[in-house]
Amino acid sequence: MNQGNEHIQTSINWDEIRSHFPVLQQHVNGKPLSYLDNGASSELPQVVIDRINAYHTNEHANVHRGIHSLSQHATDAYEQARKKVRALINARYEEEIIYTTGTTDSINLVANSYGRKHFKEGDEIIVSEMEHHANIVPWQMIAEQTGALLKVVPVDDQGELIMDEYYKLLSDRTKMVALIHVSNVLGTINPVEEIIEAAHARNIPVLLDGAQAVPHSAVDVQNLDVDFYAFSAHKMCGPTGFGILYGKKELLDEMPPYRGGGDMIDKVTFEKTTWNDLPHKFEAGTPPIAAGVGFGVSIDYLNTIGMEIIEQREQELLQYATKKLEAVDGLQIIGTSSKKASVISFLLDGIHPTDAGTILDKEGIAVRTGHHCAQPLMDRFNIPGTLRASISFYNNEDDIDRLVKGIEYTKEFFG
Ligand code: PLP
């Protein structure tokens, strides 16, 4: 991630890019839509919608098991996406790309498969105070079953991990470090290179929740040397119900399957069943084929712009929005790290986030309100929730100006 430090010359026409997204062209509550909830789910460009429609219209068949042409065609289209994901994150092998239903599913897979095999009484799993529930609860559940314990890296007032505390928590009892790459609430980009290096010095594997990192920057899993990496298609211009677990081949090879059923087997008898090779060992049952095919086109779409250029544009918009919001009287930004992705959480003096979000919605401005699936982080800041504007490359300065105007109107409304 270059956090906008390097200036990349671009000739991208951002208005044209915005016109690729049909959802953004509509009015909501009689007002033009300013969609600033991209952290929850991003929108789909027409090419992705068209590809999914074409698949359903002309190409649908089950994958991996049919000899007939339609099934083979569907299999090819579905497996093409795996090649694109591999290239996107620079994994070494295609088998290291496991299809899941999303980040949550990917983390559950590792917790259940790796955790059940390796964790025992007294072992420790390191998470942080800024985790999404998806990177807390699966570990908690497996800890309960195995007798392992969760250890939590605290967060400082700026919304950064307190690295000294991380170093103190690392010990011979640590069996997994599972941390968020970019916070969905604070926007903080965590120092994952340093985190991984310190864990590896003790032979501890690291899982990163990359749900908010891959959509906004170029991620290279070989460079990071990360052991497991999880993300979701629907946050990167793709469909819901589809996601990725990257895992190093040598780790995935020795992990038992997580779910049993069709496709994940080699030979089944009532006495004994043997497993299929990677990646299919972890992909039981009929998968979300159309979503996978569509996600391949989402990756193509992002690549035609370029992840570095996307990151640079989002950093521009982040800086613009931060400056504008900082100037609003009675507005407090939660999460002021110097290294941030394009997410801004904030509070308005004396106005509950849900009330403010409702008024903004009436103005056609979609922001998220609440705890953002990070209740421990809300407890850390002693707040019930925040408003959150999460910005994508297809947003523009006008969306941000409308947000600021909407906030001023909200303040007037509540007197
Ligand atoms: N982790 C982070 C940081 C997220 O922002 C999200 C979604 O908001 C998730 C995990 C869960 O993703 P999904 O619901 O796609 O599994």
Short mmCIF file of C-alpha atoms and ligand atoms in Angstrom, two decimals:
data_model
loop_
_atom_site.label_atom_id
_atom_site.label_comp_id
_atom_site.label_asym_id
_atom_site.label_seq_id
_atom_site.Cartn_x
_atom_site.Cartn_y
_atom_site.Cartn_z
CA MET A 1 0.00 0.00 0.00
CA ASN A 2 1.49 3.34 -0.88
CA GLN A 3 -1.08 5.45 1.05
CA GLY A 4 -0.96 7.99 -1.74
CA ASN A 5 2.68 8.85 -1.22
CA GLU A 6 3.77 8.09 -4.76
CA HIS A 7 2.06 10.14 -7.38
CA ILE A 8 0.91 8.03 -10.30
CA GLN A 9 -0.04 9.98 -13.41
CA THR A 10 -3.43 8.88 -14.63
CA SER A 11 -5.72 9.87 -17.44
CA ILE A 12 -8.73 8.14 -15.95
CA ASN A 13 -12.07 9.81 -16.57
CA TRP A 14 -13.71 9.22 -13.19
CA ASP A 15 -17.12 10.47 -14.38
CA GLU A 16 -17.06 7.80 -17.03
CA ILE A 17 -16.05 5.18 -14.45
CA ARG A 18 -19.01 6.23 -12.29
CA SER A 19 -21.35 5.82 -15.27
CA HIS A 20 -20.44 2.10 -15.38
CA PHE A 21 -22.41 1.52 -12.15
CA PRO A 22 -26.18 1.50 -12.81
CA VAL A 23 -27.12 1.61 -9.11
CA LEU A 24 -25.40 4.98 -8.76
CA GLN A 25 -27.52 6.57 -11.49
CA GLN A 26 -30.78 6.45 -9.53
CA HIS A 27 -32.58 8.75 -7.11
CA VAL A 28 -33.31 7.54 -3.58
CA ASN A 29 -36.05 9.30 -1.60
CA GLY A 30 -36.32 11.75 -4.50
CA LYS A 31 -32.66 12.77 -4.28
CA PRO A 32 -29.62 11.69 -6.31
CA LEU A 33 -27.89 8.78 -4.59
CA SER A 34 -24.55 9.36 -2.87
CA TYR A 35 -23.54 5.85 -1.95
CA LEU A 36 -21.00 5.95 0.88
CA ASP A 37 -21.47 2.46 2.31
CA ASN A 38 -18.85 0.70 0.22
CA GLY A 39 -17.23 -0.87 3.28
CA ALA A 40 -20.38 -2.92 3.76
CA SER A 41 -20.79 -3.81 0.09
CA SER A 42 -19.60 -2.11 -3.08
CA GLU A 43 -21.68 -1.72 -6.23
CA LEU A 44 -21.40 -3.78 -9.41
CA PRO A 45 -20.40 -2.35 -12.79
CA GLN A 46 -22.61 -3.22 -15.77
CA VAL A 47 -20.01 -5.63 -17.21
CA VAL A 48 -20.22 -7.82 -14.11
CA ILE A 49 -24.02 -7.76 -14.10
CA ASP A 50 -24.03 -8.63 -17.83
CA ARG A 51 -21.62 -11.52 -17.32
CA ILE A 52 -23.75 -13.00 -14.53
CA ASN A 53 -26.90 -12.59 -16.66
CA ALA A 54 -25.22 -14.21 -19.66
CA TYR A 55 -24.13 -17.13 -17.51
CA HIS A 56 -27.67 -17.68 -16.25
CA THR A 57 -29.19 -17.14 -19.70
CA ASN A 58 -26.96 -19.37 -21.81
CA GLU A 59 -24.33 -21.22 -19.86
CA HIS A 60 -25.68 -22.59 -16.61
CA ALA A 61 -24.73 -26.14 -15.67
CA ASN A 62 -23.09 -27.76 -12.67
CA VAL A 63 -19.30 -27.69 -12.52
CA HIS A 64 -16.54 -30.28 -12.15
CA ARG A 65 -18.65 -33.36 -12.75
CA GLY A 66 -20.25 -33.18 -16.18
CA ILE A 67 -18.89 -34.68 -19.38
CA HIS A 68 -21.31 -32.63 -21.50
CA SER A 69 -20.25 -29.40 -23.16
CA LEU A 70 -22.30 -27.03 -21.05
CA SER A 71 -20.86 -28.39 -17.82
CA GLN A 72 -17.34 -28.22 -19.18
CA HIS A 73 -17.89 -24.67 -20.32
CA ALA A 74 -19.26 -23.70 -16.87
CA THR A 75 -16.28 -25.37 -15.22
CA ASP A 76 -13.84 -23.48 -17.43
CA ALA A 77 -15.54 -20.15 -16.76
CA TYR A 78 -15.64 -20.83 -13.01
CA GLU A 79 -12.00 -21.96 -12.87
CA GLN A 80 -10.85 -18.96 -14.94
CA ALA A 81 -11.73 -16.80 -11.94
CA ARG A 82 -9.29 -18.79 -9.79
CA LYS A 83 -6.46 -17.90 -12.16
CA LYS A 84 -7.45 -14.24 -11.94
CA VAL A 85 -7.57 -14.29 -8.13
CA ARG A 86 -4.17 -15.97 -8.03
CA ALA A 87 -2.71 -13.25 -10.21
CA LEU A 88 -4.49 -10.46 -8.32
CA ILE A 89 -2.89 -11.35 -4.98
CA ASN A 90 0.23 -12.93 -6.50
CA ALA A 91 -0.23 -16.35 -4.89
CA ARG A 92 2.35 -18.91 -6.01
CA TYR A 93 -0.10 -21.66 -6.97
CA GLU A 94 -3.71 -21.78 -8.11
CA GLU A 95 -4.42 -24.53 -5.54
CA GLU A 96 -3.73 -21.97 -2.84
CA ILE A 97 -6.93 -20.13 -3.80
CA ILE A 98 -9.88 -21.69 -1.99
CA TYR A 99 -13.35 -20.53 -2.96
CA THR A 100 -15.58 -19.75 0.02
CA THR A 101 -18.75 -17.76 0.56
CA GLY A 102 -16.84 -14.77 1.93
CA THR A 103 -14.39 -13.55 4.55
CA THR A 104 -16.46 -14.98 7.40
CA ASP A 105 -16.53 -18.41 5.81
CA SER A 106 -12.79 -18.25 5.05
CA ILE A 107 -11.91 -17.52 8.68
CA ASN A 108 -14.28 -20.22 9.93
CA LEU A 109 -12.53 -22.66 7.60
CA VAL A 110 -9.10 -21.95 9.09
CA ALA A 111 -10.37 -21.87 12.68
CA ASN A 112 -12.14 -25.20 12.28
CA SER A 113 -9.65 -27.05 10.12
CA TYR A 114 -6.28 -25.70 11.29
CA GLY A 115 -7.49 -24.87 14.80
CA ARG A 116 -9.12 -28.21 15.53
CA LYS A 117 -5.96 -30.00 14.43
CA HIS A 118 -3.39 -27.82 16.18
CA PHE A 119 -4.90 -26.05 19.21
CA LYS A 120 -4.92 -27.58 22.66
CA GLU A 121 -5.53 -26.56 26.29
CA GLY A 122 -3.59 -23.42 27.20
CA ASP A 123 -2.63 -22.47 23.62
CA GLU A 124 -3.18 -18.86 22.67
CA ILE A 125 -4.67 -17.10 19.64
CA ILE A 126 -3.81 -13.42 19.22
CA VAL A 127 -6.51 -11.11 17.86
CA SER A 128 -6.95 -7.36 18.38
CA GLU A 129 -9.44 -4.93 19.83
CA MET A 130 -10.25 -3.64 16.33
CA GLU A 131 -11.38 -6.97 14.83
CA HIS A 132 -14.63 -7.44 12.95
CA HIS A 133 -16.75 -10.09 14.68
CA ALA A 134 -15.85 -12.41 11.78
CA ASN A 135 -12.30 -12.54 13.14
CA ILE A 136 -13.29 -12.94 16.78
CA VAL A 137 -16.20 -15.33 17.05
CA PRO A 138 -14.82 -18.27 14.98
CA TRP A 139 -11.67 -18.24 17.14
CA GLN A 140 -13.73 -17.98 20.32
CA MET A 141 -15.81 -20.97 19.25
CA ILE A 142 -12.77 -23.10 18.46
CA ALA A 143 -11.06 -21.94 21.66
CA GLU A 144 -14.03 -23.17 23.67
CA GLN A 145 -13.78 -26.57 22.02
CA THR A 146 -10.02 -26.97 22.35
CA GLY A 147 -9.24 -25.17 25.62
CA ALA A 148 -7.25 -22.47 23.83
CA LEU A 149 -7.47 -18.79 24.87
CA LEU A 150 -7.87 -15.52 23.02
CA LYS A 151 -5.30 -12.78 23.68
CA VAL A 152 -6.16 -9.27 22.56
CA VAL A 153 -3.84 -6.55 21.23
CA PRO A 154 -5.18 -3.20 22.48
CA VAL A 155 -5.79 -0.12 20.35
CA ASP A 156 -4.66 3.44 21.21
CA ASP A 157 -6.72 6.64 21.02
CA GLN A 158 -5.77 7.24 17.36
CA GLY A 159 -7.04 3.78 16.48
CA GLU A 160 -3.66 2.12 16.01
CA LEU A 161 -2.56 -1.21 17.39
CA ILE A 162 -0.27 -0.82 20.41
CA MET A 163 2.62 -2.77 18.95
CA ASP A 164 4.55 -3.03 22.24
CA GLU A 165 1.60 -4.97 23.63
CA TYR A 166 1.59 -7.22 20.57
CA TYR A 167 5.24 -8.08 21.14
CA LYS A 168 4.50 -8.80 24.81
CA LEU A 169 1.67 -11.17 23.89
CA LEU A 170 3.78 -13.28 21.52
CA SER A 171 5.02 -16.37 23.34
CA ASP A 172 5.61 -20.10 23.01
CA ARG A 173 1.92 -20.57 23.79
CA THR A 174 0.84 -18.52 20.74
CA LYS A 175 -0.44 -20.85 18.02
CA MET A 176 -2.07 -18.30 15.69
CA VAL A 177 -2.00 -14.56 15.05
CA ALA A 178 -5.30 -13.50 13.42
CA LEU A 179 -5.52 -9.79 12.69
CA ILE A 180 -7.39 -7.35 10.54
CA HIS A 181 -5.32 -5.84 7.70
CA VAL A 182 -7.41 -2.65 7.38
CA SER A 183 -10.01 -1.71 9.99
CA ASN A 184 -13.57 -1.47 8.67
CA VAL A 185 -14.35 1.11 11.38
CA LEU A 186 -11.20 3.16 11.90
CA GLY A 187 -9.70 2.81 8.44
CA THR A 188 -6.35 2.04 10.07
CA ILE A 189 -3.90 0.20 7.83
CA ASN A 190 -2.08 -2.09 10.23
CA PRO A 191 1.70 -2.68 10.04
CA VAL A 192 1.17 -6.22 8.80
CA GLU A 193 4.73 -6.73 7.51
CA GLU A 194 6.09 -6.12 10.99
CA ILE A 195 3.35 -8.24 12.59
CA ILE A 196 4.09 -11.19 10.29
CA GLU A 197 7.86 -10.96 10.69
CA ALA A 198 7.60 -11.02 14.49
CA ALA A 199 5.19 -13.98 14.45
CA HIS A 200 7.31 -15.93 11.98
CA ALA A 201 10.40 -15.40 14.11
CA ARG A 202 8.60 -17.73 16.55
CA ASN A 203 7.15 -20.02 13.86
CA ILE A 204 3.63 -18.76 14.48
CA PRO A 205 1.27 -18.67 11.46
CA VAL A 206 -0.57 -15.45 10.63
CA LEU A 207 -4.06 -15.03 9.20
CA LEU A 208 -5.03 -11.61 7.89
CA ASP A 209 -8.62 -10.48 7.46
CA GLY A 210 -8.20 -8.61 4.18
CA ALA A 211 -11.88 -7.78 3.59
CA GLN A 212 -11.12 -4.03 3.63
CA ALA A 213 -7.62 -4.19 2.13
CA VAL A 214 -7.89 -6.06 -1.18
CA PRO A 215 -10.63 -3.75 -2.53
CA HIS A 216 -8.47 -0.67 -1.99
CA SER A 217 -4.87 -1.58 -2.78
CA ALA A 218 -2.53 -4.05 -4.43
CA VAL A 219 -1.99 -6.94 -2.01
CA ASP A 220 0.86 -9.39 -2.63
CA VAL A 221 0.63 -12.46 -0.42
CA GLN A 222 4.11 -13.70 -1.35
CA ASN A 223 5.67 -10.36 -0.50
CA LEU A 224 3.79 -10.27 2.79
CA ASP A 225 4.70 -13.92 3.41
CA VAL A 226 1.27 -14.22 5.07
CA ASP A 227 0.04 -17.76 5.82
CA PHE A 228 -3.71 -17.24 5.38
CA TYR A 229 -5.54 -14.32 3.80
CA ALA A 230 -9.33 -13.87 3.66
CA PHE A 231 -11.54 -11.55 1.60
CA SER A 232 -15.01 -11.14 0.01
CA ALA A 233 -16.06 -10.54 -3.60
CA HIS A 234 -18.98 -8.26 -2.73
CA LYS A 235 -16.68 -5.57 -1.35
CA MET A 236 -14.76 -5.38 -4.63
CA CYS A 237 -17.38 -4.82 -7.31
CA GLY A 238 -18.39 -8.47 -7.25
CA PRO A 239 -21.46 -10.46 -6.24
CA THR A 240 -22.46 -11.56 -2.73
CA GLY A 241 -22.01 -15.13 -1.53
CA PHE A 242 -18.49 -15.51 -2.86
CA GLY A 243 -15.08 -15.07 -1.28
CA ILE A 244 -11.56 -16.29 -1.06
CA LEU A 245 -9.27 -18.00 1.37
CA TYR A 246 -5.64 -17.88 0.35
CA GLY A 247 -3.44 -20.33 2.22
CA LYS A 248 0.13 -21.45 1.76
CA LYS A 249 0.08 -24.81 -0.02
CA GLU A 250 2.16 -26.59 2.60
CA LEU A 251 -0.31 -25.56 5.33
CA LEU A 252 -3.46 -26.32 3.32
CA ASP A 253 -2.04 -29.70 2.29
CA GLU A 254 -1.81 -30.93 5.84
CA MET A 255 -5.13 -29.45 7.01
CA PRO A 256 -8.20 -31.71 7.23
CA PRO A 257 -11.34 -30.78 5.27
CA TYR A 258 -13.80 -28.49 7.00
CA ARG A 259 -17.02 -29.58 5.28
CA GLY A 260 -17.84 -32.99 3.85
CA GLY A 261 -19.87 -33.86 0.75
CA GLY A 262 -19.62 -33.97 -3.02
CA ASP A 263 -16.58 -32.64 -4.89
CA MET A 264 -14.23 -32.69 -1.88
CA ILE A 265 -13.67 -36.46 -2.00
CA ASP A 266 -11.38 -38.80 -3.90
CA LYS A 267 -12.94 -42.16 -2.98
CA VAL A 268 -15.88 -42.85 -0.67
CA THR A 269 -16.63 -46.19 0.96
CA PHE A 270 -18.51 -46.84 4.18
CA GLU A 271 -15.24 -47.87 5.76
CA LYS A 272 -13.13 -44.89 4.73
CA THR A 273 -13.21 -41.77 2.58
CA THR A 274 -10.18 -40.12 1.04
CA TRP A 275 -9.96 -36.46 0.07
CA ASN A 276 -9.71 -34.68 -3.24
CA ASP A 277 -6.64 -32.56 -4.01
CA LEU A 278 -6.36 -28.86 -3.29
CA PRO A 279 -8.29 -26.66 -3.71
CA HIS A 280 -11.33 -28.97 -4.01
CA LYS A 281 -10.68 -30.63 -0.63
CA PHE A 282 -12.17 -27.52 0.94
CA GLU A 283 -14.98 -26.94 -1.56
CA ALA A 284 -17.79 -29.38 -0.71
CA GLY A 285 -21.06 -29.29 -2.65
CA THR A 286 -22.30 -27.21 -5.56
CA PRO A 287 -20.63 -23.82 -5.32
CA PRO A 288 -22.00 -20.35 -6.22
CA ILE A 289 -20.96 -20.77 -9.87
CA ALA A 290 -22.49 -17.60 -11.31
CA ALA A 291 -20.93 -15.54 -8.51
CA GLY A 292 -17.51 -17.01 -9.23
CA VAL A 293 -17.81 -16.33 -12.94
CA GLY A 294 -18.96 -12.78 -12.20
CA PHE A 295 -16.13 -12.19 -9.75
CA GLY A 296 -13.62 -13.04 -12.48
CA VAL A 297 -15.00 -10.10 -14.45
CA SER A 298 -14.90 -7.85 -11.35
CA ILE A 299 -11.17 -8.54 -11.15
CA ASP A 300 -10.75 -7.76 -14.86
CA TYR A 301 -12.66 -4.53 -14.30
CA LEU A 302 -10.51 -3.46 -11.33
CA ASN A 303 -7.38 -4.36 -13.29
CA THR A 304 -8.37 -2.19 -16.23
CA ILE A 305 -8.27 0.77 -13.84
CA GLY A 306 -5.36 -0.62 -11.81
CA MET A 307 -5.20 -1.18 -8.06
CA GLU A 308 -2.49 1.47 -7.58
CA ILE A 309 -4.63 4.04 -9.35
CA ILE A 310 -7.70 3.01 -7.35
CA GLU A 311 -5.70 3.42 -4.15
CA GLN A 312 -4.43 6.82 -5.21
CA ARG A 313 -7.91 8.09 -6.13
CA GLU A 314 -9.39 6.82 -2.87
CA GLN A 315 -6.60 8.49 -0.89
CA GLU A 316 -7.40 11.79 -2.66
CA LEU A 317 -11.07 11.43 -1.74
CA LEU A 318 -10.17 10.42 1.82
CA GLN A 319 -8.06 13.53 2.29
CA TYR A 320 -10.76 15.72 0.78
CA ALA A 321 -13.45 14.20 3.02
CA THR A 322 -11.30 14.29 6.17
CA LYS A 323 -10.58 17.99 5.71
CA LYS A 324 -14.24 18.81 5.08
CA LEU A 325 -15.51 16.74 8.01
CA GLU A 326 -12.86 18.08 10.39
CA ALA A 327 -14.23 21.56 9.68
CA VAL A 328 -17.76 20.62 10.81
CA ASP A 329 -18.58 21.95 14.27
CA GLY A 330 -19.46 19.21 16.78
CA LEU A 331 -18.15 16.39 14.60
CA GLN A 332 -15.59 13.97 16.01
CA ILE A 333 -13.71 11.54 13.82
CA ILE A 334 -13.02 8.13 15.42
CA GLY A 335 -9.83 6.71 13.93
CA THR A 336 -7.11 9.22 13.13
CA SER A 337 -4.19 6.99 12.23
CA SER A 338 -1.69 8.50 9.79
CA LYS A 339 -2.09 5.39 7.62
CA LYS A 340 -5.71 5.03 6.66
CA ALA A 341 -7.84 3.53 3.92
CA SER A 342 -10.89 5.46 2.72
CA VAL A 343 -13.13 4.86 5.74
CA ILE A 344 -14.24 7.64 8.08
CA SER A 345 -16.18 6.93 11.27
CA PHE A 346 -17.58 9.90 13.12
CA LEU A 347 -19.92 11.11 15.84
CA LEU A 348 -22.12 14.19 15.99
CA ASP A 349 -22.46 15.96 19.32
CA GLY A 350 -25.77 15.11 20.97
CA ILE A 351 -27.20 13.22 17.96
CA HIS A 352 -27.50 9.44 17.97
CA PRO A 353 -25.82 7.90 14.88
CA THR A 354 -29.01 6.06 13.91
CA ASP A 355 -31.04 9.30 13.98
CA ALA A 356 -28.42 11.10 11.91
CA GLY A 357 -28.21 8.20 9.44
CA THR A 358 -31.98 8.28 8.98
CA ILE A 359 -31.96 11.98 8.11
CA LEU A 360 -29.03 11.51 5.72
CA ASP A 361 -30.90 8.69 4.00
CA LYS A 362 -33.84 11.02 3.40
CA GLU A 363 -31.32 13.27 1.60
CA GLY A 364 -30.20 10.37 -0.63
CA ILE A 365 -26.95 9.83 1.27
CA ALA A 366 -26.22 6.23 2.22
CA VAL A 367 -23.88 5.86 5.19
CA ARG A 368 -23.63 3.08 7.73
CA THR A 369 -24.57 3.52 11.37
CA GLY A 370 -24.10 1.26 14.37
CA HIS A 371 -21.32 -0.91 15.76
CA HIS A 372 -20.12 -2.14 12.33
CA CYS A 373 -19.77 -5.71 13.67
CA ALA A 374 -17.04 -4.49 16.02
CA GLN A 375 -18.67 -4.31 19.44
CA PRO A 376 -15.40 -4.73 21.40
CA LEU A 377 -13.99 -1.73 19.52
CA MET A 378 -17.08 0.33 20.40
CA ASP A 379 -16.53 -0.66 24.06
CA ARG A 380 -12.88 0.41 23.75
CA PHE A 381 -13.97 3.91 22.67
CA ASN A 382 -16.90 3.81 25.10
CA ILE A 383 -19.44 4.62 22.37
CA PRO A 384 -22.58 2.78 21.23
CA GLY A 385 -21.75 3.15 17.55
CA THR A 386 -20.69 5.62 14.88
CA LEU A 387 -21.71 6.96 11.51
CA ARG A 388 -19.38 5.63 8.83
CA ALA A 389 -18.72 6.96 5.36
CA SER A 390 -16.73 4.44 3.35
CA ILE A 391 -15.52 5.77 0.03
CA SER A 392 -14.87 3.97 -3.22
CA PHE A 393 -13.02 5.09 -6.35
CA TYR A 394 -16.37 5.69 -8.10
CA ASN A 395 -17.39 8.26 -5.49
CA ASN A 396 -16.52 11.90 -6.11
CA GLU A 397 -16.07 15.23 -4.36
CA ASP A 398 -19.75 15.99 -4.91
CA ASP A 399 -20.75 12.93 -2.82
CA ILE A 400 -18.61 14.29 -0.01
CA ASP A 401 -19.96 17.84 -0.32
CA ARG A 402 -23.48 16.41 -0.18
CA LEU A 403 -22.55 14.42 2.93
CA VAL A 404 -21.27 17.56 4.65
CA LYS A 405 -24.38 19.50 3.63
CA GLY A 406 -26.54 16.62 4.88
CA ILE A 407 -24.72 16.67 8.23
CA GLU A 408 -25.30 20.44 8.57
CA TYR A 409 -28.98 19.87 7.78
CA THR A 410 -29.13 17.02 10.35
CA LYS A 411 -27.66 19.31 13.02
CA GLU A 412 -30.28 21.99 12.22
CA PHE A 413 -33.03 19.36 12.24
CA PHE A 414 -32.15 18.27 15.76
CA GLY A 415 -31.73 21.86 16.86
N1 PLP B 1 -13.95 -8.49 8.07
C1 PLP B 1 -14.06 -7.19 7.80
C2 PLP B 1 -12.95 -6.27 8.12
C3 PLP B 1 -15.23 -6.70 7.22
O1 PLP B 1 -15.35 -5.39 6.96
C4 PLP B 1 -16.27 -7.60 6.91
C5 PLP B 1 -17.53 -7.12 6.34
O2 PLP B 1 -17.99 -6.04 6.65
C6 PLP B 1 -16.08 -8.96 7.20
C7 PLP B 1 -14.91 -9.36 7.78
C8 PLP B 1 -17.12 -9.97 6.89
O3 PLP B 1 -17.27 -10.12 5.52
P1 PLP B 1 -18.39 -11.07 4.91
O4 PLP B 1 -19.69 -10.65 5.56
O5 PLP B 1 -18.36 -10.79 3.45
O6 PLP B 1 -18.04 -12.47 5.26
#
